[in-house]
XYZ file of C-alpha atoms in Angstrom:
578
model
C 138.279 100.545 68.561
C 141.610 99.296 69.926
C 142.730 95.777 69.085
C 143.712 93.377 71.867
C 147.477 93.837 71.499
C 147.221 97.622 71.887
C 144.837 97.165 74.858
C 147.480 95.034 76.578
C 150.167 97.664 76.009
C 147.878 100.368 77.391
C 147.189 98.312 80.516
C 150.951 98.132 81.090
C 150.926 101.941 81.255
C 148.220 102.042 83.954
C 150.642 102.551 86.829
C 152.105 105.607 85.047
C 148.767 107.361 84.495
C 148.946 109.580 87.558
C 152.530 110.666 86.856
C 151.964 111.273 83.147
C 148.601 112.934 83.739
C 150.136 115.293 86.277
C 152.961 116.187 83.896
C 150.570 116.846 80.998
C 148.323 118.936 83.246
C 151.335 120.966 84.420
C 152.372 121.702 80.826
C 148.841 122.814 79.951
C 148.607 124.963 83.049
C 151.316 127.150 81.539
C 148.911 127.723 78.629
C 146.094 128.727 80.993
C 144.396 125.309 80.962
C 143.452 123.728 84.272
C 140.059 122.194 83.514
C 139.944 118.399 83.770
C 137.953 117.961 80.570
C 140.417 120.108 78.634
C 143.381 118.157 79.996
C 141.881 114.815 78.903
C 140.875 116.387 75.593
C 144.445 117.589 75.052
C 145.802 114.099 75.760
C 143.334 112.711 73.217
C 144.315 115.312 70.608
C 147.990 114.483 71.248
C 147.157 110.784 70.777
C 145.504 111.557 67.415
C 148.619 113.446 66.326
C 150.941 110.669 67.492
C 148.915 107.770 66.077
C 148.460 109.451 62.689
C 152.008 110.886 62.471
C 150.755 114.478 62.310
C 153.879 116.518 62.946
C 152.510 120.060 62.792
C 149.507 121.993 64.064
C 147.770 122.507 60.727
C 147.879 118.795 59.919
C 146.260 118.007 63.275
C 143.536 120.623 62.840
C 142.799 119.379 59.300
C 142.525 115.808 60.600
C 140.112 116.847 63.344
C 137.935 118.735 60.850
C 137.741 115.958 58.267
C 137.778 112.769 60.336
C 135.795 113.498 63.502
C 132.106 114.069 64.161
C 130.965 117.663 64.575
C 130.399 117.376 68.336
C 133.917 115.946 68.791
C 135.365 118.747 66.660
C 133.640 121.355 68.775
C 134.830 119.724 71.989
C 138.482 119.570 70.854
C 138.629 122.940 69.089
C 136.979 124.959 71.840
C 140.419 126.399 72.695
C 141.273 129.643 70.880
C 144.849 129.821 72.146
C 147.572 128.895 69.638
C 149.892 128.196 72.573
C 147.490 125.477 73.721
C 147.668 123.703 70.363
C 151.425 124.015 70.210
C 151.501 122.433 73.660
C 149.379 119.549 72.314
C 151.884 118.969 69.484
C 154.740 119.079 72.003
C 152.981 116.513 74.236
C 152.453 114.209 71.241
C 156.222 114.134 70.664
C 157.100 113.371 74.303
C 154.810 110.427 75.103
C 154.126 107.104 73.415
C 150.765 106.255 71.881
C 150.146 103.803 74.720
C 150.988 106.338 77.438
C 148.668 108.952 75.896
C 145.827 106.452 75.535
C 146.260 105.355 79.149
C 145.885 108.987 80.280
C 142.789 109.421 78.103
C 141.183 106.266 79.485
C 142.108 106.369 83.149
C 143.069 109.840 84.282
C 140.618 110.937 86.952
C 139.868 114.475 88.078
C 142.053 114.306 91.174
C 145.823 114.018 90.839
C 148.094 113.967 93.869
C 145.129 115.052 95.990
C 144.473 118.152 93.867
C 141.064 118.093 92.279
C 140.529 119.465 88.779
C 137.257 121.044 87.728
C 134.632 118.567 86.584
C 131.943 116.180 87.700
C 132.492 114.022 90.756
C 133.682 110.703 89.355
C 132.641 107.353 90.742
C 135.495 105.874 92.833
C 137.130 102.963 91.029
C 136.537 100.657 94.009
C 132.769 101.241 93.729
C 133.008 100.673 89.964
C 134.766 97.329 90.482
C 132.251 96.265 93.134
C 129.292 97.242 90.950
C 130.732 95.311 88.009
C 131.227 92.250 90.225
C 127.621 92.466 91.396
C 126.224 92.807 87.869
C 128.547 90.336 86.053
C 127.372 91.301 82.548
C 127.904 88.615 79.907
C 126.787 89.305 76.303
C 124.131 91.683 77.635
C 122.816 95.215 77.221
C 124.598 97.270 79.882
C 123.665 100.849 80.766
C 125.058 103.573 82.981
C 122.499 106.211 83.980
C 124.232 109.528 84.771
C 127.352 108.045 83.208
C 129.630 111.029 83.809
C 133.013 110.601 82.148
C 132.378 106.902 81.585
C 134.395 105.438 84.465
C 132.039 102.485 84.940
C 131.438 101.902 81.230
C 135.170 102.051 80.462
C 135.988 99.518 83.158
C 133.168 97.233 82.050
C 134.325 97.443 78.404
C 137.893 96.594 79.420
C 136.594 93.564 81.306
C 134.231 92.410 78.545
C 134.111 94.004 75.101
C 131.261 91.732 73.938
C 128.484 93.532 75.823
C 126.378 96.299 74.288
C 127.016 99.521 76.198
C 124.796 102.562 76.649
C 125.395 105.739 78.618
C 123.223 108.775 79.359
C 124.811 111.949 80.749
C 123.422 115.475 81.015
C 126.782 117.282 81.172
C 128.080 117.978 77.651
C 131.795 117.842 78.442
C 131.518 114.717 80.593
C 129.500 113.044 77.830
C 132.241 113.810 75.279
C 134.950 112.300 77.506
C 132.783 109.215 78.004
C 132.160 108.919 74.259
C 135.870 109.251 73.451
C 136.744 106.512 75.908
C 134.030 104.124 74.775
C 134.820 104.650 71.088
C 138.290 103.318 71.880
C 137.136 100.348 73.950
C 133.865 98.917 72.670
C 132.392 98.265 69.240
C 128.776 98.257 70.412
C 128.346 101.481 72.363
C 126.084 104.538 72.386
C 126.582 107.572 74.612
C 123.748 110.115 74.599
C 123.419 113.525 76.162
C 120.355 114.370 78.191
C 118.442 113.794 81.388
C 117.730 110.187 82.352
C 114.153 111.363 82.955
C 113.681 112.002 79.240
C 114.780 108.546 78.127
C 112.386 106.601 75.904
C 110.351 104.305 78.146
C 110.815 101.422 75.700
C 114.592 101.341 76.286
C 115.260 98.278 78.430
C 118.534 96.859 79.692
C 119.804 93.648 81.235
C 122.177 95.396 83.638
C 122.164 99.020 84.850
C 124.594 100.951 87.014
C 123.696 104.391 88.350
C 125.744 106.775 90.473
C 123.240 109.604 90.225
C 123.617 112.931 92.082
C 122.223 112.938 95.620
C 119.820 115.386 97.217
C 119.114 117.236 93.948
C 116.129 119.576 94.231
C 116.147 120.953 90.682
C 115.978 117.633 88.804
C 112.422 118.219 87.528
C 113.559 121.132 85.367
C 115.224 118.659 83.008
C 112.553 115.958 83.235
C 109.725 114.788 81.027
C 106.434 115.297 82.892
C 104.870 112.185 81.376
C 107.802 109.998 82.429
C 107.717 111.399 85.968
C 103.964 110.838 86.087
C 104.392 107.189 85.078
C 106.981 106.663 87.831
C 104.641 108.192 90.376
C 101.895 105.820 89.292
C 104.178 102.885 90.121
C 105.251 104.443 93.431
C 102.631 107.053 94.444
C 104.689 108.124 97.466
C 107.198 109.748 95.081
C 104.793 112.677 94.669
C 105.729 113.921 98.131
C 109.499 113.612 97.642
C 111.314 116.981 97.692
C 114.545 115.661 96.131
C 115.159 113.408 93.156
C 117.007 110.559 94.936
C 114.175 108.027 94.841
C 113.015 109.155 91.385
C 116.465 108.276 90.019
C 116.175 104.833 91.615
C 112.627 104.098 90.444
C 113.532 105.296 86.947
C 116.344 102.729 86.846
C 113.944 99.915 87.730
C 111.542 101.124 85.030
C 114.231 100.525 82.400
C 115.172 97.017 83.547
C 114.272 93.913 81.600
C 112.133 91.478 83.568
C 115.196 89.405 84.482
C 117.545 92.379 84.689
C 119.531 93.701 87.648
C 120.594 97.198 88.713
C 123.178 98.579 91.114
C 122.698 102.144 92.361
C 124.587 104.241 94.882
C 122.871 106.319 97.544
C 123.508 108.295 100.682
C 123.024 106.237 103.838
C 120.092 108.441 104.820
C 117.896 106.829 102.178
C 118.188 103.500 104.010
C 116.750 104.717 107.309
C 115.156 108.183 107.018
C 111.547 108.381 108.133
C 108.633 110.179 106.515
C 108.408 110.005 102.730
C 111.613 107.997 102.410
C 110.259 105.306 104.723
C 106.995 105.134 102.769
C 108.877 104.767 99.458
C 111.097 102.001 100.890
C 107.999 100.166 102.064
C 106.432 100.382 98.618
C 109.593 99.208 96.823
C 110.057 96.307 99.246
C 106.419 95.233 98.878
C 106.802 95.388 95.097
C 109.665 92.919 95.519
C 112.307 95.097 93.810
C 114.894 95.212 96.576
C 117.509 92.455 96.371
C 120.338 93.692 98.600
C 121.839 96.654 100.465
C 125.565 97.079 101.099
C 126.773 99.770 103.485
C 130.137 101.187 102.376
C 132.933 102.951 104.263
C 133.147 106.704 104.708
C 135.361 109.009 102.635
C 135.383 107.055 99.360
C 134.313 110.035 97.243
C 136.315 113.160 96.457
C 133.377 115.468 97.164
C 131.909 114.012 100.343
C 133.257 112.136 103.336
C 129.941 110.585 104.392
C 129.455 106.798 104.320
C 127.371 105.605 101.388
C 125.363 102.580 100.373
C 124.905 100.381 97.336
C 121.357 99.246 96.589
C 120.823 96.194 94.369
C 117.485 96.043 92.550
C 115.654 93.624 90.263
C 112.088 92.565 89.452
C 112.323 89.061 90.893
C 109.768 89.608 93.701
C 112.244 89.210 96.547
C 110.796 87.977 99.826
C 114.193 88.082 101.537
C 116.832 90.788 101.246
C 120.592 90.419 101.614
C 122.135 93.013 103.957
C 125.929 93.421 104.001
C 127.911 95.697 106.283
C 131.186 96.655 104.575
C 131.544 99.947 106.455
C 134.761 98.865 108.203
C 136.503 97.274 105.204
C 138.269 100.357 103.847
C 141.969 100.862 103.357
C 142.492 104.264 104.978
C 144.371 106.690 102.739
C 145.941 110.086 103.325
C 143.046 111.917 101.682
C 140.589 109.233 100.586
C 139.730 105.706 101.625
C 139.274 102.826 99.212
C 138.140 99.238 98.988
C 140.989 97.094 97.717
C 140.454 94.003 95.565
C 140.539 91.731 98.608
C 137.713 93.688 100.297
C 135.683 93.750 97.071
C 136.012 89.968 96.719
C 134.985 89.526 100.352
C 131.858 91.638 99.804
C 130.951 89.623 96.716
C 131.313 86.398 98.713
C 129.115 87.826 101.481
C 126.318 88.269 98.954
C 125.711 84.517 99.111
C 126.335 83.624 102.760
C 125.476 84.691 106.299
C 128.235 85.917 108.608
C 128.911 88.599 111.188
C 128.786 91.093 108.303
C 126.045 89.590 106.173
C 122.502 88.425 106.746
C 119.491 87.393 104.671
C 116.530 89.212 106.219
C 112.842 88.557 105.627
C 110.433 91.279 104.580
C 108.556 90.719 107.863
C 111.717 91.461 109.855
C 112.242 94.651 107.880
C 108.607 95.664 108.372
C 109.120 95.275 112.125
C 111.960 97.807 111.855
C 109.801 100.408 110.048
C 111.334 99.362 106.736
C 114.784 100.612 107.655
C 117.330 98.794 105.478
C 120.654 99.929 106.947
C 122.527 96.626 107.493
C 123.991 97.509 110.899
C 120.504 97.446 112.405
C 120.172 93.732 111.631
C 123.732 92.517 112.077
C 124.377 93.256 115.729
C 124.012 90.520 118.305
C 120.460 89.645 119.158
C 119.580 90.646 122.713
C 117.486 88.189 124.686
C 115.213 90.170 127.024
C 113.498 88.205 129.753
C 109.998 89.473 130.569
C 110.581 92.199 127.994
C 107.977 94.800 127.136
C 108.167 97.623 124.587
C 109.508 100.760 126.232
C 106.379 102.689 125.219
C 104.270 100.521 127.564
C 106.214 101.951 130.512
C 106.009 105.578 129.365
C 103.383 108.076 130.468
C 104.787 110.885 128.362
C 107.819 111.482 126.147
C 108.856 114.954 125.044
C 111.768 116.348 123.142
C 113.375 119.377 124.811
C 112.888 122.965 123.677
C 114.539 124.210 120.487
C 116.032 127.551 121.531
C 118.423 129.587 119.417
C 121.777 130.385 121.009
C 121.058 134.121 120.720
C 117.726 133.694 122.537
C 119.354 131.597 125.238
C 122.006 134.257 125.810
C 119.216 136.730 126.522
C 117.586 134.353 129.020
C 120.691 133.442 131.043
C 120.817 134.817 134.580
C 124.056 135.219 136.535
C 122.091 135.181 139.789
C 120.330 132.066 141.169
C 116.655 131.797 140.195
C 113.985 129.105 140.259
C 114.618 128.350 136.576
C 117.503 126.317 135.153
C 118.538 124.892 131.787
C 119.795 121.363 131.056
C 122.066 120.727 128.052
C 123.711 117.551 126.817
C 127.084 118.771 128.122
C 125.627 118.972 131.646
C 125.357 115.167 131.778
C 128.614 113.371 132.574
C 128.963 109.692 133.505
C 125.182 109.444 133.793
C 124.981 112.260 136.364
C 123.367 115.655 135.871
C 125.594 118.498 137.042
C 124.636 120.401 140.177
C 125.706 123.640 138.474
C 123.114 124.046 135.752
C 122.864 127.547 134.233
C 120.098 129.752 135.627
C 117.430 131.478 133.532
C 115.787 134.821 134.242
C 112.325 133.518 133.434
C 110.339 130.910 131.524
C 107.674 131.605 128.972
C 104.397 129.755 129.499
C 104.820 127.962 126.167
C 108.170 126.565 127.359
C 106.787 124.933 130.486
C 105.782 121.798 128.565
C 109.496 121.179 127.927
C 110.365 121.271 131.636
C 111.534 118.147 133.419
C 109.463 116.545 136.161
C 111.125 115.018 139.195
C 112.453 111.487 138.578
C 112.029 111.814 134.838
C 114.404 109.868 132.639
C 116.573 112.047 130.382
C 118.109 110.460 127.251
C 120.315 112.119 124.653
C 118.776 112.263 121.194
C 121.990 112.915 119.248
C 125.557 111.698 119.494
C 127.260 108.555 120.670
C 127.512 107.030 123.171
C 123.970 107.650 124.380
C 123.691 109.544 127.660
C 121.047 108.505 130.214
C 120.244 110.274 133.500
C 117.499 110.592 136.096
C 116.574 114.163 136.960
C 116.041 115.393 140.505
C 113.903 118.543 140.522
C 113.371 120.377 143.804
C 109.929 121.638 144.791
C 109.288 125.089 143.328
C 112.086 124.771 140.751
C 111.821 124.219 136.997
C 114.467 122.770 134.667
C 114.078 123.387 130.950
C 115.489 120.620 128.715
C 117.509 121.305 125.593
C 116.255 120.102 122.185
C 118.975 117.417 122.029
C 117.329 115.552 124.906
C 114.304 113.303 125.330
C 112.451 113.746 128.622
C 110.562 110.595 129.594
C 107.985 110.433 132.365
C 107.613 106.788 133.425
C 104.641 104.996 134.932
C 106.200 104.456 138.365
C 103.726 101.639 139.072
C 105.383 99.674 136.280
C 108.983 100.898 136.148
C 111.565 102.417 138.463
C 113.545 105.151 136.615
C 116.894 104.057 138.105
C 116.187 100.451 137.160
C 115.479 101.484 133.561
C 118.594 103.676 133.549
C 120.678 100.745 134.825
C 119.378 98.534 132.022
C 119.937 101.099 129.252
C 123.532 101.557 130.412
C 124.174 97.804 130.552
C 125.750 95.887 127.681
C 122.382 94.593 126.463
C 120.767 98.004 126.842
C 123.577 99.670 124.893
C 123.147 97.133 122.080
C 119.387 97.762 122.053
C 119.959 101.527 121.769
C 122.554 101.113 119.030
C 120.131 98.981 117.006
C 117.671 101.874 116.761
C 120.318 104.572 116.299
C 120.497 105.933 112.772
C 122.923 108.197 110.956
C 126.683 108.026 110.534
C 127.928 111.604 110.539
C 125.553 112.532 113.379
C 124.045 109.443 115.067
C 120.580 110.031 116.486
C 117.757 108.044 118.035
C 114.316 108.444 116.427
C 111.516 108.506 118.980
C 109.630 105.653 117.255
C 112.711 103.451 117.539
C 113.206 104.361 121.186
C 109.631 103.390 122.016
C 110.101 99.923 120.519
C 113.130 98.927 122.570
C 112.336 95.927 124.767
C 112.862 96.625 128.469
C 112.981 93.713 130.971
C 110.048 94.250 133.312
C 110.164 92.095 136.457
C 108.017 92.916 139.494
C 108.683 96.177 141.327
C 110.492 94.482 144.247
C 113.180 93.177 141.877
C 113.398 96.566 140.182
C 113.833 98.334 143.528
C 116.693 96.023 144.480
C 118.530 96.857 141.230
C 117.710 100.572 141.608
C 119.030 100.683 145.196
C 122.321 99.042 144.195
C 122.615 101.490 141.341
C 121.963 104.462 143.637
C 124.624 103.231 146.072
C 127.225 103.203 143.311
C 126.007 106.567 142.049
C 126.457 108.074 145.517
C 129.979 106.657 145.681
C 130.825 108.204 142.301
C 129.548 111.591 143.490
C 131.635 111.315 146.662
C 134.736 110.360 144.682
C 134.139 113.299 142.362
C 134.076 115.688 145.310
C 137.286 114.176 146.676
C 138.891 114.477 143.232
C 137.800 118.095 142.977
C 139.178 118.880 146.449
C 142.475 117.135 145.686
C 142.792 119.024 142.396
C 142.234 122.343 144.161
C 144.841 121.381 146.730
C 147.372 120.722 143.974
C 146.869 124.254 142.700
C 147.769 125.671 146.128
C 150.828 123.557 146.995
C 153.340 126.033 145.586
C 151.881 129.025 147.434
C 151.660 127.050 150.715
C 155.369 126.152 150.497
C 156.366 129.775 149.817
């Protein structure tokens, strides 16, 4: 393990890591080496040569064979090329011990935007945030799915007095992690294997986990008894098709009673319905969920989607801290990051309410179907006078027909018929186009997806939400696309143009945004739509609002026609003058 003076010298080399790492990688590329693990391994071998004054290849190989564990020997000597080893000796003579150690400890698998082969490493900004949330002091600290040891290395640099443990399934990543931790911490164990085979008696005070997302093959490397025990704690796990929630529940199972864990997840886990919703409900009722932090998009090298941090403990939480940090990123050329100022701000928000932070009761979360995405709770509250749930005004709600593009091409008619097709693109500024595509015919099974006159049409996907009222002539049928909700209202309770006017208002837009989920592709779940509160005065008041709305709508249509005529006239000016 490095003494404090050497650690200080290494830290002074931090700013040169990218430059030196790139240079070392370039030298090795000439020897046919481009793998990230091999580059870090070469830097480590060069460090051994430099630190032990081994001037020639044979001396280095003898040292590796006599002084290092068998697994380390295999990792370093898995390179048959003599030119590779000569390159290692050359590197050892060019760089200082401190520079080589800095590369070993901090080189990541993306230099100058070019990614080397290897596992996706946890972004350093997430590592710093996780460490700030956990604050380990003289404790047992674990990293499940520890990769190349980015979190453990940072934690050991910050506090060498903790006991560190890592579990990683990838052999090469485990070796890099073990090399790094052997240099930084006296009390450290790095094991290879699946986190689902870990002895159930292993308990930790603090756990970090950046496990893989959406993995469907995780059970192949799992212990059936361990999985069975997890599913006893959270029975809903049995229906999960991916391992995301199993990774999370496994982390909680290895926490001490007063321990705390920080895990990363895709944003979908915070709001998805079905099994995911049932698992969230169970975990919240068990009192394990302490906080959720939504993070900016494009922090990872391998995915641009926004992600979340979930904070867990066994303290029976009746209130949950929700923090929205999705807009706090420093935007980079290829990747975004959270700088130290943003990380400190997030840590402060964990203990106070603000526009970006709120302590929410379990009852409030239950009312939102156990969705835990912070944005749902942090937007301005909308006061709705005489409000009723939207579902009380609805006679029927249907999603449009799911038709493949190839099938639709076969149905399209270039001559007018009694059948037309409405797509999202046919709605502009709240008005349905008069030029909808015609269809040759409609199958009987598709008739249930047709729009009735005066039905409300609302876009399911995309932002901003589109809202329109359909006019369907007698004897005609309009088939709705699958990206649309078709809502038949109880016209004794609600005027469709009144409801449209409200949903397009500032308060209505906020209400819709509160039930919208998803970042890459925002969408409105039907259950959320039904729960929106709609102001419901008597029909006379609604008619007054609807009539004013229709007047403005007619004016927009007239202006559109004038604009279209003027545009056509522009096209003909040259020919008229000649």
